[in-house]
Coordinates of C-alpha atoms in Angstrom, one line a residue:
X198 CA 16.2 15.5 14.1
X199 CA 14.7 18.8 14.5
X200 CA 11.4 18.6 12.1
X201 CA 11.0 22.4 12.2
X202 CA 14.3 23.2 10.9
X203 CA 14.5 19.7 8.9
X204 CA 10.8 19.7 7.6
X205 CA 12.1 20.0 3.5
X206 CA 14.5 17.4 4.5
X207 CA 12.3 15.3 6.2
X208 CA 9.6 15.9 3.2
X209 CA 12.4 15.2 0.6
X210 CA 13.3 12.0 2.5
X211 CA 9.2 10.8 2.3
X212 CA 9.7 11.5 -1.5
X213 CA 12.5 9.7 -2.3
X214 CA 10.7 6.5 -0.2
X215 CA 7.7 6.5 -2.3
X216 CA 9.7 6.5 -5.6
X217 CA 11.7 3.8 -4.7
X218 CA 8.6 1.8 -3.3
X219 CA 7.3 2.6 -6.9
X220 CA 9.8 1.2 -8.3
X221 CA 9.5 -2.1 -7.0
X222 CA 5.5 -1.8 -7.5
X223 CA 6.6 -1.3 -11.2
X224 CA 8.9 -3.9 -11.6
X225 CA 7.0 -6.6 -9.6
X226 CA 3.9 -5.9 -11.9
X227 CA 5.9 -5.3 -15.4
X228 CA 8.4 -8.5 -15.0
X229 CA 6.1 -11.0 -12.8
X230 CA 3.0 -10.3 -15.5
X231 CA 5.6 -11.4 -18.3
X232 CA 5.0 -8.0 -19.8
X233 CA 8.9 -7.5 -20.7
X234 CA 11.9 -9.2 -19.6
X235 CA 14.4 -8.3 -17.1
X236 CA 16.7 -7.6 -19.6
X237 CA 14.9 -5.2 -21.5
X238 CA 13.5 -3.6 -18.5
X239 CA 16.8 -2.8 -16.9
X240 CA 17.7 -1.2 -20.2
X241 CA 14.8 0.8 -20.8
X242 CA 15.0 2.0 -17.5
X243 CA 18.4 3.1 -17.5
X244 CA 18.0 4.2 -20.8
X245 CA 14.9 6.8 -19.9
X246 CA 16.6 7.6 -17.1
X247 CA 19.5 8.7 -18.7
X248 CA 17.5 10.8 -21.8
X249 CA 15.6 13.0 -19.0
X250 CA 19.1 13.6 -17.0
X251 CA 21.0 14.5 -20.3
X252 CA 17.8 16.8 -20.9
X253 CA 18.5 18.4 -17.3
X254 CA 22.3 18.5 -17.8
X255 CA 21.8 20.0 -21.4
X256 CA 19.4 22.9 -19.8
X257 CA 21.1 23.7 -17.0
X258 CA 24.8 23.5 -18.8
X259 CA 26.6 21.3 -16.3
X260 CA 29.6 19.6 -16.9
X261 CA 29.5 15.5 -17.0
X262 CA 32.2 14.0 -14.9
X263 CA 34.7 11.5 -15.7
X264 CA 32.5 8.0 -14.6
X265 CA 33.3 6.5 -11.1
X266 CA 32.9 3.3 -9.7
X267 CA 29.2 4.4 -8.8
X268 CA 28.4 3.4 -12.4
X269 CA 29.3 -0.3 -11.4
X270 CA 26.8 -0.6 -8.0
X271 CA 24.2 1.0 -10.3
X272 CA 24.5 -1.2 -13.1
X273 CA 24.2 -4.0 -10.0
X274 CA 21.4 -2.9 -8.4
X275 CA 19.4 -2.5 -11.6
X276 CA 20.2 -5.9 -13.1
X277 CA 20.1 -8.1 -10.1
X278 CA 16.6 -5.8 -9.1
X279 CA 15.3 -6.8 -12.5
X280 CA 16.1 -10.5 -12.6
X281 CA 15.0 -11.4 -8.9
X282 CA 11.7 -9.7 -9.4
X283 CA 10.9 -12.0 -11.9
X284 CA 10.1 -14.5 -9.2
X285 CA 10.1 -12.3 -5.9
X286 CA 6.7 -10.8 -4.4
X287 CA 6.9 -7.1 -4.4
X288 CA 7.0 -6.7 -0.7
X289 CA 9.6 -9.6 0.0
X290 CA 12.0 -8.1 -2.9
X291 CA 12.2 -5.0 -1.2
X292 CA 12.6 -6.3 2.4
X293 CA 15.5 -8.4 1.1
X294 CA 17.0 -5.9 -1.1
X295 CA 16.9 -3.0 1.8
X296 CA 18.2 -5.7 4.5
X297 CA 21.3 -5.7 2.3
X298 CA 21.5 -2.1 1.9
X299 CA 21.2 -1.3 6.1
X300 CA 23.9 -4.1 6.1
X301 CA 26.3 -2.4 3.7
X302 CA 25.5 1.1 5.0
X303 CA 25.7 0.1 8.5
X304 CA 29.1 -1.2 8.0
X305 CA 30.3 2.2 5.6
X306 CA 29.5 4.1 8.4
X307 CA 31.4 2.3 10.6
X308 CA 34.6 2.8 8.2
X309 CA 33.7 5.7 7.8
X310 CA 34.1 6.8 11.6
X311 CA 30.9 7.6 12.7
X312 CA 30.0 5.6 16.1
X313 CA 26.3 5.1 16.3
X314 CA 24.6 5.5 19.5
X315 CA 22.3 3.7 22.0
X316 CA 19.1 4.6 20.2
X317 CA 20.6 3.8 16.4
X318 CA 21.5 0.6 17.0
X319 CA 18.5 0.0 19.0
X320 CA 16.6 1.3 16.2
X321 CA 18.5 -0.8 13.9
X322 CA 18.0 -4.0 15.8
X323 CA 14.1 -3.2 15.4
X324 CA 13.8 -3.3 12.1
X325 CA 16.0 -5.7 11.6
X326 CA 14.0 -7.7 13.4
X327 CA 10.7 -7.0 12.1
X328 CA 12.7 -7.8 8.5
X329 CA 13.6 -10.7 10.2
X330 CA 9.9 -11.9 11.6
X331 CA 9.2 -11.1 8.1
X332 CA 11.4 -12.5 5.7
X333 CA 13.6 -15.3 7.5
X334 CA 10.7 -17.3 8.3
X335 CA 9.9 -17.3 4.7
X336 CA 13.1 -17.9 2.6
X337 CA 12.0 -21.3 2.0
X338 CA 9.8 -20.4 -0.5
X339 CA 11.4 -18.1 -3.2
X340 CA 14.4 -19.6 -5.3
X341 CA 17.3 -19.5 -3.4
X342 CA 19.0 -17.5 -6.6
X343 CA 16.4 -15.0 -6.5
X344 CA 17.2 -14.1 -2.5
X345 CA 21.0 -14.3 -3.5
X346 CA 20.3 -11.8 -6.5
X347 CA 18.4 -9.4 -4.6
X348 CA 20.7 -9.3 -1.7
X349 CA 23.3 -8.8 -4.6
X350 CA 20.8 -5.4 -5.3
X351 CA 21.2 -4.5 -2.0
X352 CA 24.8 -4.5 -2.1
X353 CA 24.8 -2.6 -4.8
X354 CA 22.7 0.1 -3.7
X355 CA 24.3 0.5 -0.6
X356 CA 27.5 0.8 -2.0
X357 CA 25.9 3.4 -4.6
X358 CA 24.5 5.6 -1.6
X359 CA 27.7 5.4 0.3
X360 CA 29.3 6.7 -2.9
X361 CA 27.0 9.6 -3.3
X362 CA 27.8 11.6 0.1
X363 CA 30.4 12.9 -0.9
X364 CA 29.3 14.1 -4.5
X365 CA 28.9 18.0 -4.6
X366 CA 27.2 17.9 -7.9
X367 CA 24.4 15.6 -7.9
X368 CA 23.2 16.3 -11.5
X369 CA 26.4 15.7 -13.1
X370 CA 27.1 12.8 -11.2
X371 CA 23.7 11.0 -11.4
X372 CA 23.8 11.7 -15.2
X373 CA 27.2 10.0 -15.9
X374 CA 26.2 7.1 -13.7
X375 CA 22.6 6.6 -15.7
X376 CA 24.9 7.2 -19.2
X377 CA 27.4 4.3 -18.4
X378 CA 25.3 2.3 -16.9
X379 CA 22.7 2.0 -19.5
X380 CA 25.2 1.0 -21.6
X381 CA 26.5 -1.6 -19.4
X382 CA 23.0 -2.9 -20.1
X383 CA 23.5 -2.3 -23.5
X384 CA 26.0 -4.8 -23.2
X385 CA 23.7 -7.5 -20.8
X386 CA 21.3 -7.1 -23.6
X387 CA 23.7 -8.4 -26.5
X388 CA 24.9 -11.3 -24.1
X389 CA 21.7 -12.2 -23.9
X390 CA 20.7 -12.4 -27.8
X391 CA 18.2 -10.0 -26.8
X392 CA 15.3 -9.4 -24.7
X393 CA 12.1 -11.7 -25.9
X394 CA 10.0 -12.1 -22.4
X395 CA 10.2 -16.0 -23.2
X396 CA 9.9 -18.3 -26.5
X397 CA 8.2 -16.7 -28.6
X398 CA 6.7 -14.3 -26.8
X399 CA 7.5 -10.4 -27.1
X400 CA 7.3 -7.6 -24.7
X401 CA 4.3 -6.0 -24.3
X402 CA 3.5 -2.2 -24.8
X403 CA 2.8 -2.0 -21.0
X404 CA 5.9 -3.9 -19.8
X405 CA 7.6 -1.3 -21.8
X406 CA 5.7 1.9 -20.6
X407 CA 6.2 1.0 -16.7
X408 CA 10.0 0.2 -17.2
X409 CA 10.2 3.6 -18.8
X410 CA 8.3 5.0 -16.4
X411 CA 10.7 3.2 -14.2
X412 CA 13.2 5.1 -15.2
X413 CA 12.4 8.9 -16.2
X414 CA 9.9 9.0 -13.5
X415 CA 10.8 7.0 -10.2
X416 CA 14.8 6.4 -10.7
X417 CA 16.3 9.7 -12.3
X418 CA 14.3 11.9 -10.6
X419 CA 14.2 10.1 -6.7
X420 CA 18.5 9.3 -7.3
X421 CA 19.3 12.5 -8.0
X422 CA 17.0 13.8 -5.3
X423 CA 18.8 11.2 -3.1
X424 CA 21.8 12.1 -3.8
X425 CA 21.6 15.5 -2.5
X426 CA 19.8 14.7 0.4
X427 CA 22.5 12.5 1.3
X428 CA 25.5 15.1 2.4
X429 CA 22.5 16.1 5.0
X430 CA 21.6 12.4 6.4
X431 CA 24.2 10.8 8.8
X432 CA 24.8 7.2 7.0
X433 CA 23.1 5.3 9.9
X434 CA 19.6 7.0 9.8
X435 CA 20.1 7.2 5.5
X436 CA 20.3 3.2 5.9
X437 CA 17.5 2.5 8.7
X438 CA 15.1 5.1 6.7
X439 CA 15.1 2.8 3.6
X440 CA 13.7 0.2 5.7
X441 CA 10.2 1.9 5.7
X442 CA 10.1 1.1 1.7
X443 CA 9.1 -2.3 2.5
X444 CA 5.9 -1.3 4.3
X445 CA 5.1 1.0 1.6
X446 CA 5.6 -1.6 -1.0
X447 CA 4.0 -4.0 0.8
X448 CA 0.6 -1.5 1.2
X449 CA 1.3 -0.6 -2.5
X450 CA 1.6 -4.3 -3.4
X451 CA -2.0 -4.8 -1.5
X452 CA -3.7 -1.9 -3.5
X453 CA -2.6 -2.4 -6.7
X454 CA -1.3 -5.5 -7.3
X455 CA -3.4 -7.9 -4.8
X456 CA -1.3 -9.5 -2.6
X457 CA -2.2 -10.1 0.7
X458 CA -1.2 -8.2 4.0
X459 CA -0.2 -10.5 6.9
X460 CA -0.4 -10.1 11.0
X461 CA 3.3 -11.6 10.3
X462 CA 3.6 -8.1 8.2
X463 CA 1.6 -5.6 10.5
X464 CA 3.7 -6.9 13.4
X465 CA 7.4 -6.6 10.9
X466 CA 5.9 -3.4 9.3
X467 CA 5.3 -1.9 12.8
X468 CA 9.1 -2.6 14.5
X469 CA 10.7 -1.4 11.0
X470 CA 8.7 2.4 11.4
X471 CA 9.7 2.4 15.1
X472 CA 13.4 1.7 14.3
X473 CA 13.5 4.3 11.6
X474 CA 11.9 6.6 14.5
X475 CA 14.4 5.9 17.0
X476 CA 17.4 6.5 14.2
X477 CA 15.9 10.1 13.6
X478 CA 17.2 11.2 16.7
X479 CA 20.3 13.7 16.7
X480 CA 20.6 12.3 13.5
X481 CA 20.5 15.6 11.5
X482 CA 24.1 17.2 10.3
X483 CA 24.6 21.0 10.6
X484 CA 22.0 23.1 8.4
X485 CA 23.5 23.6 4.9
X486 CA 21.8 24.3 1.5
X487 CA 19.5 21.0 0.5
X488 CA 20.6 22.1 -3.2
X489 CA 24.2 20.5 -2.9
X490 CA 24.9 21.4 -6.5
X491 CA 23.3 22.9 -9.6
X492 CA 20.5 20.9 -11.3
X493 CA 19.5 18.9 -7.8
X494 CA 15.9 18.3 -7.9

Protein backbone atom coordinates (compact mmCIF):
# COMPACT_ATOMS: atom_id res chain seq x y z
CA UNK A 1 0.00 0.00 0.00
CA UNK A 2 1.23 3.31 -1.02
CA UNK A 3 0.66 5.65 2.25
CA UNK A 4 1.26 8.83 0.14
CA UNK A 5 -1.43 8.17 -2.28
CA UNK A 6 -3.48 5.98 0.36
CA UNK A 7 -2.92 8.40 3.42
CA UNK A 8 -7.14 9.28 3.64
CA UNK A 9 -7.54 5.69 3.16
CA UNK A 10 -5.17 4.54 5.50
CA UNK A 11 -6.56 7.47 8.05
CA UNK A 12 -10.16 6.33 7.32
CA UNK A 13 -9.14 2.77 8.08
CA UNK A 14 -7.48 4.02 11.78
CA UNK A 15 -11.05 5.60 12.31
CA UNK A 16 -13.15 3.02 11.62
CA UNK A 17 -10.77 0.68 14.20
CA UNK A 18 -11.18 2.92 17.01
CA UNK A 19 -15.03 3.05 16.64
CA UNK A 20 -15.35 -0.44 16.61
CA UNK A 21 -12.78 -0.84 19.66
CA UNK A 22 -15.31 1.72 21.23
CA UNK A 23 -17.79 -0.27 20.78
CA UNK A 24 -16.76 -3.13 22.60
CA UNK A 25 -15.36 -0.65 25.45
CA UNK A 26 -19.11 0.46 25.53
CA UNK A 27 -20.68 -2.65 25.68
CA UNK A 28 -18.22 -4.44 28.01
CA UNK A 29 -18.77 -1.49 30.56
CA UNK A 30 -22.75 -0.96 29.87
CA UNK A 31 -23.76 -4.88 29.92
CA UNK A 32 -20.89 -6.33 32.38
CA UNK A 33 -21.86 -3.23 35.10
CA UNK A 34 -25.53 -4.53 34.80
CA UNK A 35 -26.37 -1.11 33.66
CA UNK A 36 -28.94 -2.45 30.85
CA UNK A 37 -29.54 -5.69 29.38
CA UNK A 38 -28.36 -7.17 26.23
CA UNK A 39 -31.65 -6.90 24.96
CA UNK A 40 -32.26 -3.44 25.36
CA UNK A 41 -28.89 -2.48 24.37
CA UNK A 42 -28.96 -4.14 21.10
CA UNK A 43 -32.22 -2.24 20.49
CA UNK A 44 -31.22 1.05 21.50
CA UNK A 45 -28.29 0.78 19.58
CA UNK A 46 -29.78 -0.14 16.39
CA UNK A 47 -32.51 2.01 17.16
CA UNK A 48 -30.02 5.45 17.46
CA UNK A 49 -28.35 4.23 14.81
CA UNK A 50 -30.97 4.11 12.63
CA UNK A 51 -32.67 7.84 13.70
CA UNK A 52 -29.11 9.55 12.80
CA UNK A 53 -28.91 7.58 9.27
CA UNK A 54 -32.69 8.38 8.46
CA UNK A 55 -31.54 12.06 9.59
CA UNK A 56 -28.61 11.73 6.83
CA UNK A 57 -30.76 10.02 4.22
CA UNK A 58 -33.62 12.64 4.81
CA UNK A 59 -30.93 15.69 4.29
CA UNK A 60 -29.19 14.49 1.67
CA UNK A 61 -32.49 12.97 -0.33
CA UNK A 62 -31.21 9.47 -1.05
CA UNK A 63 -33.33 6.79 -1.90
CA UNK A 64 -33.70 3.59 0.69
CA UNK A 65 -33.13 0.32 -0.99
CA UNK A 66 -35.17 -2.69 -0.99
CA UNK A 67 -33.51 -4.66 2.40
CA UNK A 68 -30.82 -7.44 1.55
CA UNK A 69 -29.60 -10.15 3.38
CA UNK A 70 -27.09 -7.66 5.09
CA UNK A 71 -29.91 -6.86 7.41
CA UNK A 72 -29.71 -10.53 8.73
CA UNK A 73 -25.63 -10.60 9.57
CA UNK A 74 -26.27 -7.25 11.25
CA UNK A 75 -29.05 -8.19 13.26
CA UNK A 76 -26.40 -11.28 14.21
CA UNK A 77 -23.62 -9.47 15.00
CA UNK A 78 -25.45 -7.03 17.21
CA UNK A 79 -27.44 -9.62 19.29
CA UNK A 80 -24.87 -12.26 19.75
CA UNK A 81 -22.16 -9.00 20.51
CA UNK A 82 -24.67 -7.93 23.15
CA UNK A 83 -25.39 -11.25 24.95
CA UNK A 84 -21.68 -12.60 25.05
CA UNK A 85 -20.45 -9.41 26.50
CA UNK A 86 -22.50 -9.94 29.28
CA UNK A 87 -19.91 -12.40 30.50
CA UNK A 88 -16.79 -11.74 28.09
CA UNK A 89 -13.77 -9.32 29.10
CA UNK A 90 -13.66 -6.57 26.69
CA UNK A 91 -10.39 -7.58 25.16
CA UNK A 92 -11.18 -11.41 24.85
CA UNK A 93 -14.79 -10.54 23.16
CA UNK A 94 -13.07 -8.78 20.60
CA UNK A 95 -10.22 -11.23 19.89
CA UNK A 96 -12.89 -13.92 19.47
CA UNK A 97 -15.34 -11.96 17.61
CA UNK A 98 -12.50 -10.73 14.95
CA UNK A 99 -10.97 -14.41 14.82
CA UNK A 100 -14.32 -15.19 13.30
CA UNK A 101 -14.49 -12.34 11.11
CA UNK A 102 -10.63 -13.00 9.44
CA UNK A 103 -12.11 -16.61 9.21
CA UNK A 104 -15.14 -15.73 7.29
CA UNK A 105 -13.41 -12.96 5.24
CA UNK A 106 -10.48 -15.08 4.58
CA UNK A 107 -12.64 -17.73 3.11
CA UNK A 108 -14.98 -14.87 0.93
CA UNK A 109 -12.05 -13.88 -0.53
CA UNK A 110 -11.12 -16.99 -1.56
CA UNK A 111 -14.70 -17.48 -3.39
CA UNK A 112 -14.41 -14.65 -4.41
CA UNK A 113 -11.19 -15.27 -6.61
CA UNK A 114 -8.62 -13.34 -5.13
CA UNK A 115 -5.35 -15.55 -4.42
CA UNK A 116 -3.50 -14.06 -1.52
CA UNK A 117 0.13 -13.94 -1.55
CA UNK A 118 3.31 -15.08 0.37
CA UNK A 119 3.24 -12.01 2.72
CA UNK A 120 -0.87 -12.23 3.34
CA UNK A 121 -0.96 -15.39 4.46
CA UNK A 122 2.19 -14.91 6.33
CA UNK A 123 0.62 -12.00 7.86
CA UNK A 124 -2.42 -13.84 8.49
CA UNK A 125 -0.68 -16.71 10.21
CA UNK A 126 0.74 -13.96 12.62
CA UNK A 127 -1.99 -12.69 14.00
CA UNK A 128 -3.61 -15.65 14.03
CA UNK A 129 -1.24 -16.78 16.15
CA UNK A 130 -0.83 -14.03 18.44
CA UNK A 131 -5.01 -14.47 18.78
CA UNK A 132 -4.13 -17.85 19.32
CA UNK A 133 -1.24 -17.28 22.27
CA UNK A 134 -3.97 -15.09 23.47
CA UNK A 135 -7.20 -16.53 23.53
CA UNK A 136 -6.82 -20.45 23.04
CA UNK A 137 -4.87 -20.80 26.09
CA UNK A 138 -7.73 -19.16 27.83
CA UNK A 139 -11.10 -20.56 26.63
CA UNK A 140 -11.30 -22.51 29.73
CA UNK A 141 -12.50 -19.77 31.53
CA UNK A 142 -15.40 -17.92 29.88
CA UNK A 143 -18.75 -19.93 29.30
CA UNK A 144 -18.48 -22.06 26.55
CA UNK A 145 -21.89 -20.26 25.14
CA UNK A 146 -20.45 -16.97 25.44
CA UNK A 147 -17.24 -18.07 23.03
CA UNK A 148 -19.87 -19.91 20.72
CA UNK A 149 -22.07 -16.49 20.70
CA UNK A 150 -19.28 -14.29 19.87
CA UNK A 151 -17.82 -16.44 17.27
CA UNK A 152 -21.53 -16.42 16.04
CA UNK A 153 -20.75 -12.21 15.99
CA UNK A 154 -17.95 -12.85 14.02
CA UNK A 155 -19.68 -14.64 11.52
CA UNK A 156 -21.98 -12.19 11.23
CA UNK A 157 -19.86 -9.34 10.73
CA UNK A 158 -17.81 -10.97 8.27
CA UNK A 159 -20.56 -11.91 6.27
CA UNK A 160 -21.85 -8.19 6.65
CA UNK A 161 -18.43 -6.78 5.34
CA UNK A 162 -18.28 -9.14 2.55
CA UNK A 163 -21.72 -7.94 1.65
CA UNK A 164 -20.81 -4.33 1.70
CA UNK A 165 -18.08 -4.32 -1.23
CA UNK A 166 -20.03 -4.34 -3.63
CA UNK A 167 -22.63 -1.56 -2.35
CA UNK A 168 -22.26 1.73 -4.50
CA UNK A 169 -24.36 3.66 -2.14
CA UNK A 170 -23.20 3.27 1.32
CA UNK A 171 -25.78 5.71 2.90
CA UNK A 172 -28.71 4.04 1.50
CA UNK A 173 -27.59 0.81 2.15
CA UNK A 174 -26.32 1.18 5.78
CA UNK A 175 -29.69 3.02 6.54
CA UNK A 176 -31.95 0.11 5.38
CA UNK A 177 -29.78 -2.31 7.18
CA UNK A 178 -29.97 -0.21 10.71
CA UNK A 179 -34.02 0.25 9.88
CA UNK A 180 -34.69 -3.56 9.59
CA UNK A 181 -32.52 -4.57 11.84
CA UNK A 182 -33.61 -2.54 14.66
CA UNK A 183 -36.74 -3.95 14.22
CA UNK A 184 -35.56 -7.40 14.10
CA UNK A 185 -34.61 -6.37 17.73
CA UNK A 186 -37.82 -5.02 18.11
CA UNK A 187 -38.95 -8.34 17.70
CA UNK A 188 -35.98 -10.10 20.30
CA UNK A 189 -37.25 -7.61 22.65
CA UNK A 190 -41.05 -8.84 22.74
CA UNK A 191 -39.68 -12.61 22.85
CA UNK A 192 -38.03 -11.68 25.60
CA UNK A 193 -41.11 -10.03 27.72
CA UNK A 194 -38.86 -7.14 27.70
CA UNK A 195 -35.56 -5.90 28.77
CA UNK A 196 -35.35 -5.63 32.83
CA UNK A 197 -31.28 -6.02 33.43
CA UNK A 198 -32.34 -8.86 35.97
CA UNK A 199 -35.31 -9.46 38.70
CA UNK A 200 -36.24 -6.54 39.60
CA UNK A 201 -33.80 -4.59 38.59
CA UNK A 202 -34.16 -1.77 35.76
CA UNK A 203 -31.79 -0.29 33.30
CA UNK A 204 -29.94 2.39 34.39
CA UNK A 205 -29.66 5.94 32.74
CA UNK A 206 -25.96 5.20 31.88
CA UNK A 207 -26.51 1.62 30.45
CA UNK A 208 -28.87 3.49 28.30
CA UNK A 209 -26.72 6.58 27.23
CA UNK A 210 -23.59 4.34 26.19
CA UNK A 211 -25.89 1.85 24.18
CA UNK A 212 -27.11 5.00 22.40
CA UNK A 213 -24.02 6.28 22.13
CA UNK A 214 -23.29 2.90 20.82
CA UNK A 215 -25.22 3.31 18.19
CA UNK A 216 -25.49 7.07 16.72
CA UNK A 217 -21.89 7.56 17.61
CA UNK A 218 -19.55 4.43 17.09
CA UNK A 219 -21.85 2.00 14.78
CA UNK A 220 -23.80 4.42 12.20
CA UNK A 221 -21.16 6.55 11.75
CA UNK A 222 -17.88 3.86 11.59
CA UNK A 223 -20.47 1.24 9.19
CA UNK A 224 -21.16 3.62 6.90
CA UNK A 225 -17.63 4.84 6.81
CA UNK A 226 -16.76 1.15 6.43
CA UNK A 227 -18.64 0.52 3.98
CA UNK A 228 -17.15 2.88 1.56
CA UNK A 229 -13.79 2.18 2.43
CA UNK A 230 -14.45 -1.29 1.52
CA UNK A 231 -14.68 -1.19 -2.52
CA UNK A 232 -10.97 0.32 -1.85
CA UNK A 233 -9.52 -2.55 0.59
CA UNK A 234 -8.70 -5.97 -1.07
CA UNK A 235 -10.87 -8.53 1.26
CA UNK A 236 -7.64 -10.11 2.75
CA UNK A 237 -5.98 -6.93 4.22
CA UNK A 238 -10.02 -5.58 5.25
CA UNK A 239 -10.08 -8.93 7.35
CA UNK A 240 -6.33 -8.94 8.93
CA UNK A 241 -6.73 -5.05 9.64
CA UNK A 242 -9.64 -5.76 12.06
CA UNK A 243 -7.34 -7.78 14.04
CA UNK A 244 -5.63 -4.60 15.51
CA UNK A 245 -9.14 -3.82 17.37
CA UNK A 246 -8.24 -6.21 19.90
CA UNK A 247 -5.10 -4.43 20.94
CA UNK A 248 -6.91 -1.31 20.96
CA UNK A 249 -9.63 -2.70 23.07
CA UNK A 250 -7.43 -4.39 25.14
CA UNK A 251 -5.37 -0.79 25.86
CA UNK A 252 -8.86 0.83 26.07
CA UNK A 253 -10.05 -1.95 28.38
CA UNK A 254 -6.77 -1.11 30.70
CA UNK A 255 -7.56 2.74 30.77
CA UNK A 256 -10.89 2.91 31.34
CA UNK A 257 -12.20 -0.04 32.53
CA UNK A 258 -9.23 -1.68 34.70
CA UNK A 259 -8.39 -4.80 33.48
CA UNK A 260 -5.10 -5.88 33.33
CA UNK A 261 -2.47 -6.00 30.40
CA UNK A 262 -0.55 -9.33 30.14
CA UNK A 263 3.14 -10.36 28.72
CA UNK A 264 0.65 -13.20 27.21
CA UNK A 265 -1.04 -9.90 25.51
CA UNK A 266 2.09 -7.63 24.65
CA UNK A 267 3.60 -10.75 23.07
CA UNK A 268 -0.35 -11.65 21.01
CA UNK A 269 -0.84 -7.77 20.62
CA UNK A 270 2.62 -7.49 19.01
CA UNK A 271 2.34 -10.50 16.15
CA UNK A 272 -1.36 -9.25 15.35
CA UNK A 273 0.11 -5.37 14.31
CA UNK A 274 2.95 -7.13 12.43
CA UNK A 275 0.47 -9.36 10.55
CA UNK A 276 -1.78 -6.48 9.67
CA UNK A 277 1.68 -4.86 8.47
CA UNK A 278 2.75 -7.49 6.29
CA UNK A 279 -1.09 -7.70 4.69
CA UNK A 280 -0.70 -3.90 3.75
CA UNK A 281 1.53 -4.74 1.07
CA UNK A 282 0.24 -4.37 -2.62
CA UNK A 283 -2.83 -4.52 -0.94
CA UNK A 284 -4.27 -1.19 -2.27
CA UNK A 285 -6.91 -1.44 -5.47
CA UNK A 286 -6.65 1.24 -8.23
CA UNK A 287 -7.24 4.90 -6.94
CA UNK A 288 -10.96 5.70 -7.15
CA UNK A 289 -13.10 8.32 -5.25
CA UNK A 290 -13.19 7.27 -1.28
CA UNK A 291 -16.88 8.77 -1.53
CA UNK A 292 -18.37 5.56 -3.20
CA UNK A 293 -21.84 7.12 -3.15
CA UNK A 294 -23.73 10.19 -1.87
CA UNK A 295 -24.07 10.67 1.95
CA UNK A 296 -20.65 8.40 2.77
CA UNK A 297 -19.09 9.78 5.72
Amino acid sequence: MDLRRNLPVASATLLVLVGMAANSLLARAALAGHLIGPTLFTLLRLAGGAVLLTVLSAIRRVPLRRPQANVLWLFLYAAAFSYTYVVLGAAMGALLLFFAVQLTMFVGAMIGGERPTTAHVLGGLLALAGLYILVALQLHRPAPWAVVGMLAAGLGWGLYSIGGRGVRDPLAHTTVNFLYAALLSVGLALLRLGWRVGPGSSPHWTGVLEALVSGAVTSAPVYLLWYALLPRLRTVFAATVQLAVPVIVAMGGWAFLGEPITARLAVAGALVLTGVGLTMRRTGRPPRALNAGPGAH
